[in-house]
Tab-separated table of C-alpha atoms and ligand atoms in Angstrom:
chain	number	residue	atom	x	y	z
Y	1	MET	CA	44.051	95.024	122.368
Y	2	SER	CA	41.065	93.905	124.462
Y	3	THR	CA	40.846	91.493	127.348
Y	4	ALA	CA	38.867	88.273	127.073
Y	5	SER	CA	36.200	89.766	129.342
Y	6	GLU	CA	35.820	92.783	127.015
Y	7	TYR	CA	35.522	90.520	123.960
Y	8	LEU	CA	33.007	88.305	125.807
Y	9	LYS	CA	30.926	91.318	126.813
Y	10	ARG	CA	30.796	92.499	123.188
Y	11	LEU	CA	29.918	89.088	121.744
Y	12	ASN	CA	27.415	88.090	124.433
Y	13	ARG	CA	25.290	91.180	123.652
Y	14	TYR	CA	23.995	89.568	120.477
Y	15	LYS	CA	20.897	87.358	120.640
Y	16	THR	CA	19.559	87.165	117.066
Y	17	LEU	CA	20.866	87.131	113.500
Y	18	ARG	CA	18.796	88.664	110.676
Y	19	VAL	CA	19.562	86.988	107.338
Y	20	LYS	CA	18.217	88.340	104.042
Y	21	SER	CA	17.850	86.350	100.860
Y	22	CYS	CA	21.050	86.418	98.816
Y	23	GLN	CA	21.206	85.820	95.025
Y	24	SER	CA	24.912	85.016	94.826
Y	25	VAL	CA	28.231	85.346	96.640
Y	26	SER	CA	31.574	86.196	95.040
Y	27	GLY	CA	34.989	87.336	96.193
Y	28	LEU	CA	37.348	86.096	98.889
Y	29	VAL	CA	36.748	84.858	102.393
Y	30	ARG	CA	39.614	84.033	104.771
Y	31	VAL	CA	39.104	81.132	107.171
Y	32	SER	CA	40.250	81.542	110.784
Y	33	GLY	CA	42.333	79.164	112.885
Y	34	ALA	CA	40.670	75.937	114.062
Y	35	LYS	CA	38.585	76.306	117.239
Y	36	ASN	CA	38.990	72.589	118.016
Y	37	SER	CA	42.749	72.899	117.758
Y	38	ALA	CA	42.942	76.143	119.755
Y	39	LEU	CA	41.095	74.540	122.691
Y	40	PRO	CA	43.497	71.626	123.393
Y	41	LEU	CA	46.456	73.968	122.757
Y	42	LEU	CA	45.132	76.453	125.309
Y	43	ALA	CA	44.908	73.598	127.839
Y	44	ALA	CA	48.437	72.544	126.798
Y	45	SER	CA	49.700	76.054	127.611
Y	46	LEU	CA	49.583	74.932	131.268
Y	47	LEU	CA	52.595	72.727	130.450
Y	48	THR	CA	54.708	75.725	129.389
Y	49	GLU	CA	56.323	78.799	130.921
Y	50	GLY	CA	55.201	80.747	127.839
Y	51	LEU	CA	53.086	79.948	124.801
Y	52	THR	CA	52.279	82.147	121.793
Y	53	LEU	CA	49.504	80.802	119.536
Y	54	LYS	CA	49.225	82.336	116.048
Y	55	ASN	CA	46.195	82.088	113.739
Y	56	PHE	CA	44.184	82.103	116.976
Y	57	PRO	CA	40.379	82.409	116.538
Y	58	ILE	CA	38.698	84.847	118.943
Y	59	LEU	CA	35.222	83.357	119.561
Y	60	LEU	CA	33.128	82.461	122.577
Y	61	ASP	CA	34.570	78.993	123.269
Y	62	THR	CA	38.202	80.105	123.035
Y	63	LEU	CA	37.419	83.178	125.165
Y	64	TYR	CA	35.873	80.956	127.846
Y	65	ALA	CA	39.052	78.848	127.760
Y	66	VAL	CA	41.172	82.010	128.140
Y	67	GLU	CA	39.054	83.012	131.161
Y	68	ILE	CA	39.790	79.611	132.726
Y	69	LEU	CA	43.536	80.066	132.112
Y	70	SER	CA	43.436	83.460	133.854
Y	71	LEU	CA	41.607	81.911	136.819
Y	72	LEU	CA	44.269	79.177	136.993
Y	73	GLY	CA	46.901	81.904	137.385
Y	74	LYS	CA	48.164	82.496	133.840
Y	75	GLU	CA	48.711	86.007	132.359
Y	76	VAL	CA	46.970	86.064	128.996
Y	77	SER	CA	47.173	88.804	126.356
Y	78	LEU	CA	44.960	88.777	123.264
Y	79	THR	CA	45.365	90.652	120.008
Y	80	GLU	CA	43.781	89.934	116.613
Y	81	GLY	CA	44.845	86.417	115.703
Y	82	VAL	CA	47.409	85.955	118.472
Y	83	VAL	CA	47.177	84.888	122.115
Y	84	SER	CA	50.177	84.942	124.493
Y	85	ILE	CA	50.065	82.975	127.724
Y	86	ARG	CA	52.704	83.424	130.439
Y	87	GLY	CA	53.461	82.425	134.022
Y	88	GLY	CA	52.790	79.449	136.264
Y	89	VAL	CA	49.716	77.570	137.445
Y	90	LYS	CA	48.511	78.807	140.811
Y	91	THR	CA	45.463	76.584	141.380
Y	92	TYR	CA	44.055	73.324	140.058
Y	93	ALA	CA	40.263	73.925	140.204
Y	94	VAL	CA	38.282	74.909	137.083
Y	95	PRO	CA	35.112	76.775	138.131
Y	96	SER	CA	31.884	75.069	137.084
Y	97	TYR	CA	30.217	78.271	135.807
Y	98	LEU	CA	32.855	78.346	133.056
Y	99	SER	CA	33.442	74.636	132.424
Y	100	ALA	CA	29.699	74.056	131.996
Y	101	LEU	CA	29.630	76.501	129.064
Y	102	PHE	CA	31.585	74.457	126.544
Y	103	ARG	CA	32.791	70.933	125.859
Y	104	GLY	CA	36.398	72.021	125.425
Y	105	SER	CA	36.659	72.662	129.174
Y	106	VAL	CA	37.162	68.918	129.688
Y	107	LEU	CA	40.663	69.384	128.220
Y	108	PHE	CA	41.781	71.260	131.316
Y	109	LEU	CA	41.590	67.922	133.116
Y	110	GLY	CA	44.488	66.610	131.024
Y	111	GLY	CA	46.277	69.973	130.927
Y	112	LEU	CA	46.327	70.298	134.730
Y	113	LEU	CA	47.299	66.651	135.300
Y	114	GLY	CA	50.129	67.005	132.804
Y	115	ALA	CA	51.297	70.273	134.356
Y	116	ILE	CA	50.878	69.791	138.141
Y	117	GLY	CA	49.581	66.256	138.646
Y	118	ARG	CA	46.120	67.130	139.908
Y	119	ALA	CA	42.876	68.664	138.678
Y	120	LYS	CA	39.399	69.545	139.851
Y	121	VAL	CA	36.992	70.003	136.931
Y	122	ALA	CA	33.185	70.125	136.768
Y	123	HIS	CA	31.468	67.895	134.225
Y	124	PRO	CA	31.824	69.762	130.882
Y	125	GLY	CA	28.974	71.297	128.939
Y	126	GLY	CA	28.715	71.663	125.187
Y	127	CYS	CA	26.107	71.264	122.477
Y	128	PRO	CA	22.915	69.314	123.289
Y	129	ILE	CA	23.769	66.841	120.517
Y	130	GLY	CA	24.015	63.849	122.764
Y	131	LYS	CA	24.896	62.645	126.253
Y	132	ARG	CA	28.526	63.782	125.741
Y	133	PRO	CA	29.870	61.337	128.393
Y	134	ILE	CA	33.497	61.344	129.515
Y	135	ASP	CA	33.679	57.688	130.560
Y	136	GLN	CA	36.553	57.065	128.129
Y	137	HIS	CA	38.537	59.979	129.570
Y	138	LEU	CA	38.093	58.564	133.085
Y	139	LYS	CA	38.782	54.978	131.977
Y	140	PHE	CA	42.141	56.095	130.552
Y	141	LEU	CA	43.008	58.000	133.760
Y	142	GLU	CA	42.030	54.985	135.821
Y	143	SER	CA	44.202	52.726	133.616
Y	144	VAL	CA	47.380	54.724	134.400
Y	145	GLY	CA	46.500	54.598	138.108
Y	146	CYS	CA	44.941	58.012	138.793
Y	147	THR	CA	42.892	58.386	141.980
Y	148	PHE	CA	39.476	60.064	141.827
Y	149	SER	CA	36.927	61.639	144.079
Y	150	PHE	CA	33.567	63.084	143.041
Y	151	ASP	CA	31.977	65.917	144.971
Y	152	GLY	CA	29.121	68.285	144.066
Y	153	GLY	CA	29.400	67.844	140.295
Y	154	TYR	CA	33.203	68.161	140.419
Y	155	ILE	CA	35.730	65.480	139.530
Y	156	TYR	CA	38.967	65.655	141.565
Y	157	VAL	CA	41.813	63.631	140.019
Y	158	ARG	CA	45.420	63.020	141.047
Y	159	LEU	CA	48.240	61.412	139.049
Y	160	PRO	CA	49.679	58.257	140.601
Y	161	ARG	CA	53.204	58.002	142.029
Y	162	GLY	CA	53.771	54.742	140.174
Y	163	VAL	CA	52.111	54.038	136.796
Y	164	LYS	CA	49.608	51.150	136.831
Y	165	SER	CA	49.391	50.334	133.107
Y	166	ARG	CA	51.291	51.732	130.135
Y	167	ARG	CA	48.866	50.497	127.456
Y	168	PHE	CA	45.281	51.689	126.914
Y	169	ARG	CA	42.712	51.049	124.172
Y	170	PHE	CA	39.765	53.422	123.718
Y	171	ASP	CA	36.429	51.595	123.371
Y	172	VAL	CA	35.198	54.395	121.092
Y	173	ILE	CA	37.141	56.854	118.935
Y	174	THR	CA	37.039	60.090	120.928
Y	175	VAL	CA	38.682	63.381	119.907
Y	176	THR	CA	38.952	65.086	123.308
Y	177	GLY	CA	39.474	61.687	124.948
Y	178	THR	CA	42.602	61.162	122.824
Y	179	GLU	CA	43.710	64.754	123.479
Y	180	ASN	CA	43.190	64.445	127.252
Y	181	ALA	CA	45.250	61.243	127.327
Y	182	LEU	CA	48.127	62.939	125.478
Y	183	LEU	CA	48.012	65.976	127.799
Y	184	THR	CA	47.995	63.748	130.887
Y	185	LEU	CA	50.997	61.747	129.644
Y	186	ALA	CA	53.039	64.969	129.739
Y	187	GLY	CA	52.965	64.394	133.509
Y	188	LEU	CA	54.106	60.745	133.473
Y	189	LYS	CA	57.604	59.525	132.659
Y	190	GLY	CA	58.353	56.752	130.181
Y	191	GLU	CA	56.684	54.876	127.310
Y	192	PHE	CA	52.948	54.451	126.750
Y	193	VAL	CA	50.782	52.955	123.982
Y	194	LEU	CA	47.333	54.400	123.176
Y	195	GLU	CA	45.126	52.360	120.825
Y	196	ASN	CA	42.014	53.241	118.778
Y	197	CYS	CA	42.871	56.946	118.881
Y	198	ALA	CA	41.189	59.787	116.988
Y	199	LEU	CA	43.171	61.113	113.993
Y	200	GLU	CA	41.411	64.439	113.441
Y	201	PRO	CA	43.834	67.171	112.194
Y	202	GLU	CA	43.217	69.019	115.462
Y	203	VAL	CA	44.527	66.006	117.410
Y	204	LEU	CA	47.611	65.912	115.178
Y	205	ASP	CA	48.130	69.652	115.706
Y	206	LEU	CA	48.346	68.948	119.459
Y	207	VAL	CA	50.769	66.058	118.721
Y	208	GLU	CA	53.036	68.464	116.802
Y	209	PHE	CA	52.946	70.871	119.740
Y	210	LEU	CA	53.794	68.142	122.302
Y	211	LYS	CA	56.743	67.043	120.149
Y	212	LYS	CA	58.032	70.656	120.249
Y	213	LEU	CA	57.813	70.355	124.035
Y	214	GLY	CA	60.037	67.267	123.961
Y	215	MET	CA	57.606	64.304	123.941
Y	216	GLY	CA	58.143	61.492	121.444
Y	217	ILE	CA	54.920	60.485	119.627
Y	218	GLU	CA	54.813	57.957	116.777
Y	219	ILE	CA	51.526	57.199	115.011
Y	220	GLU	CA	50.811	53.870	113.289
Y	221	GLY	CA	47.203	53.597	112.137
Y	222	ARG	CA	45.147	54.529	115.188
Y	223	THR	CA	47.939	53.522	117.630
Y	224	PHE	CA	49.997	56.283	119.287
Y	225	LYS	CA	53.370	55.290	120.795
Y	226	VAL	CA	54.184	58.015	123.327
Y	227	PHE	CA	57.547	58.615	125.051
Y	228	ASN	CA	57.982	61.198	127.824
Y	229	PRO	CA	61.682	61.574	128.835
Y	230	SER	CA	60.532	63.157	132.096
Y	231	PRO	CA	57.834	65.662	133.081
Y	232	GLU	CA	60.546	67.989	134.396
Y	233	SER	CA	62.320	68.037	131.017
Y	234	LEU	CA	59.156	69.316	129.324
Y	235	ARG	CA	58.644	72.183	131.758
Y	236	GLY	CA	59.687	75.848	131.775
Y	237	LYS	CA	59.726	76.234	127.985
Y	238	ARG	CA	58.647	79.177	125.829
Y	239	ILE	CA	56.989	77.908	122.661
Y	240	SER	CA	55.391	79.497	119.606
Y	241	HIS	CA	52.861	77.549	117.534
Y	242	ARG	CA	50.651	78.354	114.549
Y	243	ILE	CA	47.155	76.848	114.735
Y	244	ILE	CA	45.934	74.923	111.650
Y	245	PRO	CA	43.083	76.439	109.602
Y	246	ASP	CA	39.536	75.566	110.661
Y	247	ARG	CA	38.441	72.800	108.262
Y	248	ILE	CA	34.818	73.018	109.443
Y	249	GLU	CA	34.615	76.757	108.841
Y	250	ALA	CA	36.229	76.138	105.443
Y	251	GLY	CA	33.660	73.414	104.735
Y	252	THR	CA	30.842	75.724	105.774
Y	253	PHE	CA	31.936	78.391	103.270
Y	254	LEU	CA	32.463	75.747	100.571
Y	255	VAL	CA	28.825	74.690	101.010
Y	256	LEU	CA	27.847	78.368	100.662
Y	257	GLY	CA	29.842	78.437	97.421
Y	258	ALA	CA	28.167	75.265	96.160
Y	259	LEU	CA	24.821	77.013	96.677
Y	260	LEU	CA	25.594	80.595	95.603
Y	261	GLY	CA	29.242	80.903	94.481
Y	262	GLU	CA	29.835	82.997	91.367
Y	263	PRO	CA	32.625	82.103	92.224
Y	264	LEU	CA	33.709	82.188	95.887
Y	265	ARG	CA	37.386	81.817	96.824
Y	266	VAL	CA	37.958	80.329	100.307
Y	267	GLU	CA	41.455	81.192	101.578
Y	268	ASN	CA	43.709	79.978	104.417
Y	269	VAL	CA	42.622	76.360	104.037
Y	270	ASN	CA	44.524	73.068	104.102
Y	271	PRO	CA	42.938	70.971	101.304
Y	272	ASN	CA	44.510	67.825	102.804
Y	273	HIS	CA	42.067	68.173	105.733
Y	274	LEU	CA	39.035	68.492	103.429
Y	275	GLY	CA	39.160	65.298	101.326
Y	276	SER	CA	35.796	63.816	102.259
Y	277	ILE	CA	34.060	67.215	102.114
Y	278	LEU	CA	35.474	68.076	98.673
Y	279	SER	CA	34.561	64.727	97.112
Y	280	LEU	CA	30.950	65.002	98.328
Y	281	LEU	CA	30.649	68.628	97.153
Y	282	LYS	CA	31.906	67.585	93.703
Y	283	ARG	CA	29.348	64.769	93.649
Y	284	ALA	CA	26.660	67.327	94.576
Y	285	GLY	CA	27.596	69.294	91.442
Y	286	ALA	CA	29.783	72.096	92.826
Y	287	LYS	CA	32.671	73.176	90.590
Y	288	LEU	CA	35.912	73.268	92.597
Y	289	LYS	CA	39.448	74.441	91.794
Y	290	VAL	CA	41.808	73.360	94.581
Y	291	ASP	CA	45.093	75.281	95.107
Y	292	LYS	CA	47.741	74.943	97.840
Y	293	ASN	CA	46.052	77.197	100.439
Y	294	SER	CA	42.783	78.189	98.794
Y	295	ILE	CA	39.815	76.707	96.967
Y	296	LYS	CA	37.631	78.365	94.326
Y	297	VAL	CA	34.037	77.104	94.332
Y	298	GLU	CA	31.281	77.770	91.797
Y	299	ARG	CA	27.639	76.982	92.419
Y	300	ALA	CA	26.101	73.810	91.042
Y	301	GLU	CA	23.467	74.320	88.315
Y	302	ARG	CA	21.275	72.055	90.430
Y	303	ILE	CA	22.363	70.370	93.663
Y	304	LYS	CA	22.444	66.610	93.124
Y	305	PRO	CA	21.104	64.372	95.927
Y	306	LEU	CA	23.660	62.423	98.010
Y	307	LYS	CA	23.927	59.501	100.399
Y	308	VAL	CA	25.998	60.837	103.343
Y	309	ARG	CA	27.349	58.996	106.388
Y	310	THR	CA	29.327	60.743	109.150
Y	311	GLU	CA	32.462	58.955	110.377
Y	312	PRO	CA	35.605	59.654	112.424
Y	313	TYR	CA	38.356	61.396	110.442
Y	314	PRO	CA	39.280	60.900	107.636
Y	315	GLY	CA	35.593	60.085	107.037
Y	316	PHE	CA	32.927	62.749	106.452
Y	317	PRO	CA	32.851	64.917	109.621
Y	318	THR	CA	29.783	65.020	111.865
Y	319	ASP	CA	30.482	68.769	112.240
Y	320	MET	CA	29.553	69.209	108.554
Y	321	GLN	CA	26.323	67.162	108.682
Y	322	ALA	CA	23.948	70.053	109.434
Y	323	GLN	CA	25.448	72.274	106.732
Y	324	PHE	CA	25.051	69.497	104.139
Y	325	MET	CA	21.460	68.936	105.246
Y	326	ALA	CA	20.719	72.601	104.499
Y	327	MET	CA	22.266	72.244	101.033
Y	328	LEU	CA	20.512	68.934	100.257
Y	329	SER	CA	17.155	70.462	101.213
Y	330	LEU	CA	17.320	72.068	97.737
Y	331	ALA	CA	18.659	69.041	95.823
Y	332	ASP	CA	17.115	67.585	92.684
Y	333	GLY	CA	15.895	64.423	94.417
Y	334	THR	CA	16.017	62.575	97.702
Y	335	SER	CA	19.145	62.348	99.902
Y	336	GLU	CA	19.928	60.211	102.905
Y	337	ILE	CA	22.080	61.358	105.842
Y	338	GLU	CA	23.266	58.870	108.460
Y	339	GLU	CA	24.716	60.350	111.691
Y	340	THR	CA	26.908	57.660	113.265
Y	341	ILE	CA	28.791	59.784	115.845
Y	342	PHE	CA	26.163	61.483	118.026
Y	343	GLU	CA	22.767	60.152	119.025
Y	344	ASN	CA	20.890	63.437	118.859
Y	345	ARG	CA	22.375	65.563	116.123
Y	346	PHE	CA	19.362	66.171	113.870
Y	347	ARG	CA	17.731	68.970	115.884
Y	348	HIS	CA	18.332	71.375	112.987
Y	349	ALA	CA	15.968	69.249	110.822
Y	350	ALA	CA	12.890	70.638	112.594
Y	351	GLU	CA	14.196	74.198	112.188
Y	352	LEU	CA	14.929	73.676	108.476
Y	353	SER	CA	11.427	72.208	108.072
Y	354	ARG	CA	9.998	75.501	109.348
Y	355	MET	CA	11.653	77.027	106.282
Y	356	GLY	CA	9.905	74.548	103.992
Y	357	ALA	CA	12.467	71.759	103.911
Y	358	ASP	CA	11.037	68.230	103.583
Y	359	ILE	CA	13.022	66.110	106.061
Y	360	GLU	CA	12.045	62.915	107.819
Y	361	VAL	CA	14.183	61.727	110.752
Y	362	LYS	CA	14.105	58.078	111.836
Y	363	GLY	CA	16.705	57.322	114.546
Y	364	ARG	CA	20.157	57.964	113.092
Y	365	VAL	CA	18.958	58.461	109.496
Y	366	ALA	CA	17.458	61.623	107.986
Y	367	THR	CA	15.739	61.424	104.595
Y	368	VAL	CA	15.847	64.789	102.809
Y	369	ARG	CA	13.503	65.294	99.852
Y	370	GLY	CA	14.694	68.268	97.808
Y	371	VAL	CA	12.233	71.171	97.434
Y	372	ARG	CA	12.220	73.956	94.836
Y	373	ALA	CA	12.836	76.734	97.371
Y	374	LEU	CA	13.101	77.457	101.087
Y	375	LYS	CA	11.198	80.321	102.668
Y	376	GLY	CA	12.558	82.692	105.322
Y	377	ALA	CA	11.202	82.045	108.835
Y	378	ARG	CA	11.881	82.564	112.531
Y	379	VAL	CA	14.119	79.679	113.648
Y	380	ASN	CA	16.233	78.778	116.632
Y	381	ALA	CA	19.898	77.708	116.718
Y	382	THR	CA	19.932	74.463	118.693
Y	383	ASP	CA	23.703	73.955	118.563
Y	384	LEU	CA	26.826	75.365	116.963
Y	385	ARG	CA	26.771	73.640	113.571
Y	386	ALA	CA	22.967	73.774	113.391
Y	387	SER	CA	23.296	77.570	113.582
Y	388	ALA	CA	25.654	77.506	110.580
Y	389	ALA	CA	23.147	75.374	108.665
Y	390	LEU	CA	20.395	77.917	109.388
Y	391	VAL	CA	22.577	80.788	108.153
Y	392	LEU	CA	23.172	78.914	104.878
Y	393	ALA	CA	19.447	78.138	104.591
Y	394	GLY	CA	18.536	81.771	105.322
Y	395	LEU	CA	20.864	83.026	102.590
Y	396	VAL	CA	19.360	80.787	99.886
Y	397	ALA	CA	15.769	81.120	101.128
Y	398	GLU	CA	13.226	83.582	99.744
Y	399	GLY	CA	12.535	86.487	102.094
Y	400	GLU	CA	14.071	87.081	105.492
Y	401	THR	CA	15.118	84.660	108.257
Y	402	LEU	CA	15.577	85.490	111.937
Y	403	ILE	CA	17.840	83.079	113.855
Y	404	GLY	CA	17.390	83.092	117.627
Y	405	ASN	CA	20.029	81.958	120.175
Y	406	VAL	CA	22.763	83.232	117.850
Y	407	GLY	CA	25.309	82.801	120.650
Y	408	GLN	CA	25.584	79.236	119.364
Y	409	LEU	CA	27.035	80.579	116.098
Y	410	LEU	CA	29.394	82.946	117.917
Y	411	ARG	CA	30.740	79.996	119.934
Y	412	GLY	CA	32.474	78.509	116.940
Y	413	TYR	CA	32.712	81.010	114.056
Y	414	GLU	CA	34.961	84.080	114.206
Y	415	LYS	CA	33.517	87.268	112.611
Y	416	MET	CA	30.932	85.337	110.584
Y	417	GLU	CA	28.710	88.442	110.146
Y	418	GLU	CA	31.663	90.487	108.871
Y	419	LYS	CA	32.883	87.705	106.550
Y	420	LEU	CA	29.417	87.229	105.010
Y	421	LYS	CA	28.959	90.993	104.556
Y	422	GLY	CA	32.297	91.009	102.755
Y	423	LEU	CA	30.755	88.588	100.243
Y	424	GLY	CA	27.750	90.811	99.617
Y	425	CYS	CA	25.350	89.092	102.037
Y	426	GLU	CA	22.899	91.112	104.104
Y	427	VAL	CA	23.257	89.668	107.622
Y	428	TYR	CA	22.872	91.631	110.841
Y	429	LEU	CA	23.630	90.683	114.462
Y	430	LEU	CA	20.858	92.031	116.712
Y	431	GLU	CA	20.907	92.594	120.471
Y	432	LYS	CA	17.188	91.948	120.669
Y	433	ASP	CA	15.948	88.508	121.657
Y	434	LEU	CA	13.797	86.822	118.992
Y	435	LYS	CA	10.929	86.395	121.453
Y	436	ASP	CA	10.869	90.163	122.079
Y	437	MET	CA	10.648	90.983	118.380
Y	438	SER	CA	7.201	91.815	117.012
Y	439	PRO	CA	5.980	89.156	114.558
G	501	LIG	C1	34.935	66.808	119.522
G	501	LIG	O1	33.979	66.595	120.535
G	501	LIG	C2	34.619	68.171	118.921
G	501	LIG	N1	34.747	69.191	119.965
G	501	LIG	C3	33.205	68.165	118.351
G	501	LIG	O2	33.011	69.414	117.716
G	501	LIG	C4	33.098	67.061	117.301
G	501	LIG	O3	31.769	67.002	116.838
G	501	LIG	C5	33.496	65.720	117.925
G	501	LIG	O4	34.815	65.813	118.491
G	501	LIG	C6	33.502	64.585	116.904
G	501	LIG	O5	34.372	64.889	115.867
G	501	LIG	C7	35.975	69.596	120.339
G	501	LIG	O6	36.991	69.142	119.832
G	501	LIG	C8	36.031	70.642	121.413
G	501	LIG	P1	34.061	62.683	120.835
G	501	LIG	P2	34.163	65.367	121.574
G	501	LIG	O7	34.587	62.445	122.200
G	501	LIG	O8	35.589	65.113	121.791
G	501	LIG	C9	31.242	59.244	122.458
G	501	LIG	C10	31.931	71.394	117.226
G	501	LIG	O9	30.923	71.571	116.541
G	501	LIG	N2	32.071	59.316	123.668
G	501	LIG	O10	34.952	62.456	119.656
G	501	LIG	O11	33.296	65.655	122.737
G	501	LIG	C11	30.446	60.522	122.255
G	501	LIG	O12	29.237	60.477	122.980
G	501	LIG	C12	31.974	70.278	118.225
G	501	LIG	O13	32.979	72.057	117.132
G	501	LIG	C13	31.835	58.378	124.679
G	501	LIG	O14	30.957	57.529	124.565
G	501	LIG	O15	33.549	64.170	120.744
G	501	LIG	C14	30.226	60.535	120.770
G	501	LIG	O16	29.136	59.705	120.475
G	501	LIG	C15	30.635	69.613	118.357
G	501	LIG	N3	32.603	58.440	125.810
G	501	LIG	C16	31.509	59.907	120.217
G	501	LIG	O17	32.101	59.210	121.311
G	501	LIG	C17	33.580	59.379	125.976
G	501	LIG	O18	34.251	59.367	127.037
G	501	LIG	C18	32.518	60.923	119.690
G	501	LIG	O19	32.695	61.881	120.689
G	501	LIG	C19	33.803	60.308	124.942
G	501	LIG	C20	33.044	60.251	123.795
């Protein structure tokens, strides 16, 4: 058993990933628990006396969240796949050096408000894929009557004594915005209606957890009807919860299988969370056999071009856009990818072009003209899912690829190097920075 700090020290040593050309992948790969479910559930642990999370992914973002919990006064113990969180909350301030490292830190705003009625959180960080505002989070808090003060990059929020409004409609569909609202409502008694909510499986995993705590939550379309019998009745509980499988990690390996699977079996998946991904992979020519908790994928003879548009769940996920761009770089024809969620989520296009991809970006649309082959190159991971796209590209490319800033990959994928090696890939995490490596 290691502490979060020991895990962080080990993972933060790595700066670069060396990826060698791979002819095919076969065998089994087991997907970890969902990072974007673990993060809201870690924040929700503030509502409990004790929480045990199973199928827990140990990666940079969840380790940062565990560090925050320790600083807030919780005792946290980590073993492979399980995190146990005990004790009470001793302070309400989340230090900026941690919250600036990842977007998920914004969830401690809702967790603290739900648990103790006040919170002091710095503006969150996250991938440079767009402005990443939190205006919707604050608009919801303002609607229930919270009071705010802003000081030195920190937001200080308090729950109201009396609730101002019990109905709120999000202007945009926001995953962590919906999650923060649900966490906050754990601290307010009575009935509330949230409209235009996100329906991602990770949001619904948090809903299941809050119901175990004693909240009533009914979902009709994108409207959540929430009932909190009383904040006191939710408190002091010891809960155990199993995190859902990571659908984006599953999707990433399914794309690998579409490119190189002879065949590849992806295990510990929930096919019900993968509908839009599976239908597009089939259309691209991958051969899929879907079972209850696993999917067998065989490579396409030739990848067929696609027209792809990212949308809120259950639409095609923005977190799979970069991985599909890598795959479509080798398609038999021209594809079109429209990114409707984030305003700056094509930074991987320039990196893929350094490997010989033919991609033209105009605003929110990328046109990808398939090429015969990609060539290994030195590239840089600009964000978490871009790093996954570059790993996929490096595996199918000729020669060797060096991916700098590999911490981006380690933020969101547990044991990726080990999992790929288990499939016969030659990938190596290096402690040396790309810029210090001789050309
Ligand atoms: C979550 O980010 C995920 N992160 C992201 O995954 C994912 O890409 C995103 O949802 C969309 O599915 C976590 O769950 C920790 P949003 P989030 O709020 O909640 C705008 C990954 O790779 N918006 O749903 O930050 C926003 O700018 C990461 O694991 C506002 O305008 O995303 C964006 O355009 C990357 N105001 C859109 O809504 C707000 O107050 C969707 O953002 C909030 C959001």
